[in-house]
CSV table of C-alpha atoms in Angstrom, one decimal:
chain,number,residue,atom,x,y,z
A,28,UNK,CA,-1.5,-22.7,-6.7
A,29,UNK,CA,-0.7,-19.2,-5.2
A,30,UNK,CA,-2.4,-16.0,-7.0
A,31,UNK,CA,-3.7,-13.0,-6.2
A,32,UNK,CA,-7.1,-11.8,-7.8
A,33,UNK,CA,-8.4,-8.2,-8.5
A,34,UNK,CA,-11.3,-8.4,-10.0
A,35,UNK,CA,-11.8,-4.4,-11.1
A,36,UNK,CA,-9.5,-3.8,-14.0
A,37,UNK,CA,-10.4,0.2,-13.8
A,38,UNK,CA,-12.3,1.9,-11.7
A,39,UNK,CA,-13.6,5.9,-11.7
A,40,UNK,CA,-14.8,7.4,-8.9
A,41,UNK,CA,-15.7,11.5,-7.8
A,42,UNK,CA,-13.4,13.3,-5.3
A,43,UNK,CA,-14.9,12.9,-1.8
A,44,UNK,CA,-16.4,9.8,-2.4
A,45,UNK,CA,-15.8,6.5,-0.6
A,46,UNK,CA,-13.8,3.6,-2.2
A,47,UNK,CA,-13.6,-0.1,-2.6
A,48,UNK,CA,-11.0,-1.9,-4.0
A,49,UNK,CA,-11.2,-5.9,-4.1
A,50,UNK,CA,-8.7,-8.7,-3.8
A,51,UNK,CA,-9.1,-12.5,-3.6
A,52,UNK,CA,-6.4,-14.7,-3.7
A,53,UNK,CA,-5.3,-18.3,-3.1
A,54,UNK,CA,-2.5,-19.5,-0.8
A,55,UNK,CA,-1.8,-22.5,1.3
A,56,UNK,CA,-0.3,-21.1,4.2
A,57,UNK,CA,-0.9,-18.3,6.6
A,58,UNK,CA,-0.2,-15.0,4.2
A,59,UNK,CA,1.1,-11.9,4.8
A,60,UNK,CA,-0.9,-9.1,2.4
A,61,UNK,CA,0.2,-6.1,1.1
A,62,UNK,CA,-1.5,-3.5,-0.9
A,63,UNK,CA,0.6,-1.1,-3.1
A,64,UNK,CA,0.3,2.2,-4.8
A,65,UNK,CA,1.9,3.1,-7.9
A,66,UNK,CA,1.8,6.6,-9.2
A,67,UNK,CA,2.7,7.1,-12.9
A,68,UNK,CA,6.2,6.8,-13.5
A,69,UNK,CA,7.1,5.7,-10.1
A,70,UNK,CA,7.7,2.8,-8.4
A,71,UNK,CA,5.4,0.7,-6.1
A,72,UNK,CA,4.8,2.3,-2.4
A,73,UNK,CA,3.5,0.3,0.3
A,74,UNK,CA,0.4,1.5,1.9
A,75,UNK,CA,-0.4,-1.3,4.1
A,76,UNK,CA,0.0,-4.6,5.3
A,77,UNK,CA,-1.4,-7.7,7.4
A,78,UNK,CA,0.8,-10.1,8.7
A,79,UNK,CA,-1.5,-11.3,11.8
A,80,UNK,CA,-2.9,-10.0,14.9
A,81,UNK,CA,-6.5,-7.5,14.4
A,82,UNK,CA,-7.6,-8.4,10.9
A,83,UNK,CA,-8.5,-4.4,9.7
A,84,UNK,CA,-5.1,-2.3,9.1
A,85,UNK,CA,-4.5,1.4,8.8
A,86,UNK,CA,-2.3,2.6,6.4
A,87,UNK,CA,-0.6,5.8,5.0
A,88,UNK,CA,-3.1,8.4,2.9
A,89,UNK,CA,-6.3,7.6,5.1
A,90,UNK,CA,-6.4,4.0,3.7
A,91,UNK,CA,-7.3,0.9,5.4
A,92,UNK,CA,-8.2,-2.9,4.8
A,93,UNK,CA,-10.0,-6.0,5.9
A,94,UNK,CA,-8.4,-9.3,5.8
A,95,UNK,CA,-11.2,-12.1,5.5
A,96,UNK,CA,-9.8,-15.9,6.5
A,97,UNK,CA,-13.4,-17.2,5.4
A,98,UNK,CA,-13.4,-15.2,2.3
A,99,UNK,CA,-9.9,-15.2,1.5
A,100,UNK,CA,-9.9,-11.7,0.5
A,101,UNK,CA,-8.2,-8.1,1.4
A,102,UNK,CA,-10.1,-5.1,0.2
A,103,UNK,CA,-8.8,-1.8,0.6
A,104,UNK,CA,-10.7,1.0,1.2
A,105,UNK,CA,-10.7,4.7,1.9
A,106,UNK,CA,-13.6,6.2,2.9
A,107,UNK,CA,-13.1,9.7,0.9
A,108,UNK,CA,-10.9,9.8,-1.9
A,109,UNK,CA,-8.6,12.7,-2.7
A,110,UNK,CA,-7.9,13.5,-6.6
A,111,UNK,CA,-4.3,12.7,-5.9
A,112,UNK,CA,-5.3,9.2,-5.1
A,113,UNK,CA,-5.5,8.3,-9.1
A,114,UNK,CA,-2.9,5.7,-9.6
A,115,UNK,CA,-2.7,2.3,-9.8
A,116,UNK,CA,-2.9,-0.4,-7.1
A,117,UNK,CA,-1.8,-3.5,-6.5
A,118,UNK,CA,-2.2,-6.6,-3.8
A,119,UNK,CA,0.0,-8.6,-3.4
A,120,UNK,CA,0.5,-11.5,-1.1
A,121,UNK,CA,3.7,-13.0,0.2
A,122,UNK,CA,5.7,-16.1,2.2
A,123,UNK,CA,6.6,-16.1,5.8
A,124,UNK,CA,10.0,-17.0,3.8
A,125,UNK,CA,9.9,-13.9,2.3
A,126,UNK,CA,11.3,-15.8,-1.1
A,127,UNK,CA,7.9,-15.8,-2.5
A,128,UNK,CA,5.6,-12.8,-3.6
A,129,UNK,CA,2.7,-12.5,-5.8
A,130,UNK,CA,1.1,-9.4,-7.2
A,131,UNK,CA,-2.8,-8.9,-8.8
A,132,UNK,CA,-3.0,-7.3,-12.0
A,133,UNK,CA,-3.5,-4.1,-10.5
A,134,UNK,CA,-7.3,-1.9,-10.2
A,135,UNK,CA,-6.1,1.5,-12.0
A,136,UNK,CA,-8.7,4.3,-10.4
A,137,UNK,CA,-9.5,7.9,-11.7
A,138,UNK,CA,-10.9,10.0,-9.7
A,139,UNK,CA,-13.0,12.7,-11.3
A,140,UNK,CA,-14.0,16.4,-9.7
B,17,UNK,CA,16.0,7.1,3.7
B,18,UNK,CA,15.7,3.9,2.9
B,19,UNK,CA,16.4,3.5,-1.1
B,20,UNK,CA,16.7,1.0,-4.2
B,21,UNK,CA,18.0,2.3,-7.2
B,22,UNK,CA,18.1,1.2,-10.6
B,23,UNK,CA,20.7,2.4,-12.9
B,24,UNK,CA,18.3,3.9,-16.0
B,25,UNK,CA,15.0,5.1,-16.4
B,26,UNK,CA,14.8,4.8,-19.5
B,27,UNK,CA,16.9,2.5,-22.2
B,28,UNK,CA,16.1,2.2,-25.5
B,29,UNK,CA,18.2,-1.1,-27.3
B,30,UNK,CA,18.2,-2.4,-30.8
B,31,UNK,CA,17.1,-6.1,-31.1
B,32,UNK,CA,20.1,-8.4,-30.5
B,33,UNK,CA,22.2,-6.5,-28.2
B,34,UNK,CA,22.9,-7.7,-24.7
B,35,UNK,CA,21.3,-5.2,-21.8
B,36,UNK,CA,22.2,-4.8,-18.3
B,37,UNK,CA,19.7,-3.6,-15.4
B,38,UNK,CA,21.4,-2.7,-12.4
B,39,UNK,CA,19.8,-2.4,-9.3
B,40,UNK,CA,21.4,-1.7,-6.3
B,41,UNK,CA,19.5,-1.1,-2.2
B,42,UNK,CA,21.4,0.3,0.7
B,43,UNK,CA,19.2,-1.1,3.5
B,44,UNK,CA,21.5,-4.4,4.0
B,45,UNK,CA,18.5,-6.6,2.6
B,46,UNK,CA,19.3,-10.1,1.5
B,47,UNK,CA,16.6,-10.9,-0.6
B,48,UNK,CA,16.1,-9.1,-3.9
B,49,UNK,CA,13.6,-9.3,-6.7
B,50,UNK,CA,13.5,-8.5,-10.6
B,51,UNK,CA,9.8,-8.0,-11.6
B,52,UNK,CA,8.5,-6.3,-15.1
B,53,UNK,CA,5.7,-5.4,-15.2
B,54,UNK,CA,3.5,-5.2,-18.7
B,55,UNK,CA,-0.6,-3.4,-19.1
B,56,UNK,CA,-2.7,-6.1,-17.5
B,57,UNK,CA,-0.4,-8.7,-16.3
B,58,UNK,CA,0.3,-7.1,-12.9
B,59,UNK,CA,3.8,-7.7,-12.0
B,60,UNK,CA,5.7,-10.5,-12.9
B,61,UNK,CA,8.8,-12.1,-11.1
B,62,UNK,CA,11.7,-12.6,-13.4
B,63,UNK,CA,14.2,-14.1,-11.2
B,64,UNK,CA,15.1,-13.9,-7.4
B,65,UNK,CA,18.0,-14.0,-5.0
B,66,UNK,CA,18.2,-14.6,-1.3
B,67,UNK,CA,22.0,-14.3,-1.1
B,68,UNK,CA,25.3,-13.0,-2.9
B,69,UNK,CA,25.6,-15.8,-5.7
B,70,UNK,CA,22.4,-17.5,-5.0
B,71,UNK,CA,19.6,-16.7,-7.3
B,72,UNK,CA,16.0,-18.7,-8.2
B,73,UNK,CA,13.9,-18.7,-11.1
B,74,UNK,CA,10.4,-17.0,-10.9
B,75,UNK,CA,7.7,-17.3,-13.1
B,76,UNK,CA,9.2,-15.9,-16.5
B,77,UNK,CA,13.0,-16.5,-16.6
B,78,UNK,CA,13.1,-17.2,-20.2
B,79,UNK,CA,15.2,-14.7,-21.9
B,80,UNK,CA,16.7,-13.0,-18.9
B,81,UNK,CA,19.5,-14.2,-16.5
B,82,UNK,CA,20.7,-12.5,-13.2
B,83,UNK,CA,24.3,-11.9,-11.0
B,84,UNK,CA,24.8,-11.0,-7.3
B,85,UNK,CA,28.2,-10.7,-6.6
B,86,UNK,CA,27.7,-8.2,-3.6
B,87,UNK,CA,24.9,-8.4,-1.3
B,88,UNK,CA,23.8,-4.4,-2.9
B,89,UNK,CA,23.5,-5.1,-6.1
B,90,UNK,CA,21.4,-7.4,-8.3
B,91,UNK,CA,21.7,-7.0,-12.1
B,92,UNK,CA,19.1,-8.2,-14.5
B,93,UNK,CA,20.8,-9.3,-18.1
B,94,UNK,CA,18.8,-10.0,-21.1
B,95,UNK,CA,22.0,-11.7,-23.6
B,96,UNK,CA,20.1,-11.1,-26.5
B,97,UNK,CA,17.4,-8.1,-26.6
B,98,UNK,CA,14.0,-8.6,-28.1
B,99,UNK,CA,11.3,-6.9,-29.0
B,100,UNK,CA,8.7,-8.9,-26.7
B,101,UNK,CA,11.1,-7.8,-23.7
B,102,UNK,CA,10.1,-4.2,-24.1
B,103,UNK,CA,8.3,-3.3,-20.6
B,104,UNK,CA,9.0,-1.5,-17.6
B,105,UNK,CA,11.2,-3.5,-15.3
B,106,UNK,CA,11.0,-3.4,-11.3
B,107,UNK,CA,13.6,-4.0,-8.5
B,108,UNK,CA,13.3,-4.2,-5.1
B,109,UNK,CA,14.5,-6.3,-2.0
B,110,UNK,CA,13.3,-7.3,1.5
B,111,UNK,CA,14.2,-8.8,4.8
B,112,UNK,CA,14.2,-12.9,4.5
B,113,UNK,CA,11.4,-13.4,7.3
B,114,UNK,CA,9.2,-11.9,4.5
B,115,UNK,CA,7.9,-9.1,5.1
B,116,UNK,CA,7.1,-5.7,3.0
B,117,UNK,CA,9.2,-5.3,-0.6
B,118,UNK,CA,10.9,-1.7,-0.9
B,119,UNK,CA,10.7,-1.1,-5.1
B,120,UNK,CA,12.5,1.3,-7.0
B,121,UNK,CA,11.5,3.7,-9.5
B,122,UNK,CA,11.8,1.5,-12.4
B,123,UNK,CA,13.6,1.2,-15.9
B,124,UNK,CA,11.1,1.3,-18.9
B,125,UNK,CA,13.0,-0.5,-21.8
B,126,UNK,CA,12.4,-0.4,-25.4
B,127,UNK,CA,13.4,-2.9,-27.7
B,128,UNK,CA,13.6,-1.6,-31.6
C-alpha cells in the first residue's frame, strides 16, 4: 500500500542552524515527491519536487532534498534556518496519473532565537 | 497568478444542516482534489475528480459527496453536518500527467 512517513511529529530548532526533515514512504511505481510548506492559516506551498533526472532538488527559501531509491526516502533540508521558516511541512508523494496523492502527517518546526 | 479559491474561510454550522464548499481554480486544470486536514492525520483525500462530472472516492468519503459541473469548480457537500466533520478543509487541482498540486487557502469548519 502507498503512504508517506514522517517520522518527527515536532521539531525545534535555533535560527541559523542547519535542518533535517525526514520522509519514508512506500509506493510501487516510480514516484514523483513533493515537499510542502504550510504557514498558519494558509494553504499548502510547494517548495520542491522530484519527478526524475539528478536525485538532489533545489527549491524556493534556500531549501533542498535528496531522493534515496535504496532508502525510499526524501529528506528536506536547509542548511540555515530563518525564524520565518516555523510552519508546518508536509511530503507528499504522487502518481504519474496525477489521480493519486499521498501526504505525511506533517513535521511542525519552531525555530527559536 | 496562478489561483484556487475557496468560497469561506471560515463557516461555522449547526449539526444537521447541509454545507457547501466551493472551490473554484483558474489555471484550466482537470484534476481537482478535496482534502481536510485534522492535528496529526496529515492531509486526507475526501473525494477526487479528473473531469467535469467524473469524480472518485478517496480515502474518507463517508459523510461528504462532491459536483463538477464546470471544469473550475469543484464543490464539496456534507448533506448532513456533524460534529466529527469539524476541520479545516483543503482544495486544490493539478495537471493530469501528475505533477505538483496548487492548494488554496483553506475553509476551517465548525460543526456546533
Amino acid at each position: 500500500a502507498q503512504s508517506v512517513t514522517q517520522p518527527d511529529i515536532h521539531i525545534t530548532v535555533s535560527e541559523g542552524a542547519s535542518l533535517e526533515l525526514r520522509c519514508n514512504y512506500s509506493y510501487g511505481a516510480t514516484p514523483y515527491l513533493f515537499w510542502y510548506v504550510q504557514s498558519p492559516g494558509q494553504g499548502l506551498q510547494l517548495l520542491l519536487k522530484y519527478f526524475s533526472g539528478d536525485t538532489l532538488v533545489q527549491g524556493i527559501k534556500g531549501f533542498e532534498a535528496e531522493f534515496k531509491r535504496s532508502q525510499s526516502s526524501f529528506n528536506l533540508r536547509k542548511p540555515s534556518v530563518h525564524w520565518s521558516d516555523a510552519a508546518e511541512y508536509f511530503c507528499a508523494v504522487g502518481a504519474h496519473t496525477g489521480n493519486q496523492f499521498y501526504f505525511g502527517t506533517g513535521t511542525s518546526l519552531t525555530v527559536i532565537p | 497568478d496562478v489561483k484556487v479559491t475557496q468560497s469561506s474561510r471560515y463557516l461555522v454550522k449547526r449539526t444537521g444542516e447541509k454545507v457547501f464548499l466551493e472551490c473554484v481554480q483558474d489555471m484550466d486544470h482537470e484534476n481537482m482534489f478535496w482534502y481536510r486536514q485534522d492535528p496529526g492525520l496529515g492531509l486526507r483525500l475526501i473525494y477526487f475528480s479528473y473531469d467535469v462530472k467524473m469524480k472518485e472516492k478517496g480515502d474518507i468519503p463517508e459523510g461528504y459527496s462532491v459536483s463538477r459541473e464546470k471544469k473550475e469548480r469543484f464543490s464539496l457537500i456534507l448533506e448532513s453536518a456533524s460534529t466529527n466533520q469539524t476541520s479545516m478543509y483543503l482544495c486544490a487541482s493539478s495537471l493530469p500527467t501528475g505533477g505538483k498540486q496548487f492548494f488554496g487557502p483553506g475553509t476551517r469548519l465548525t460543526v456546533l
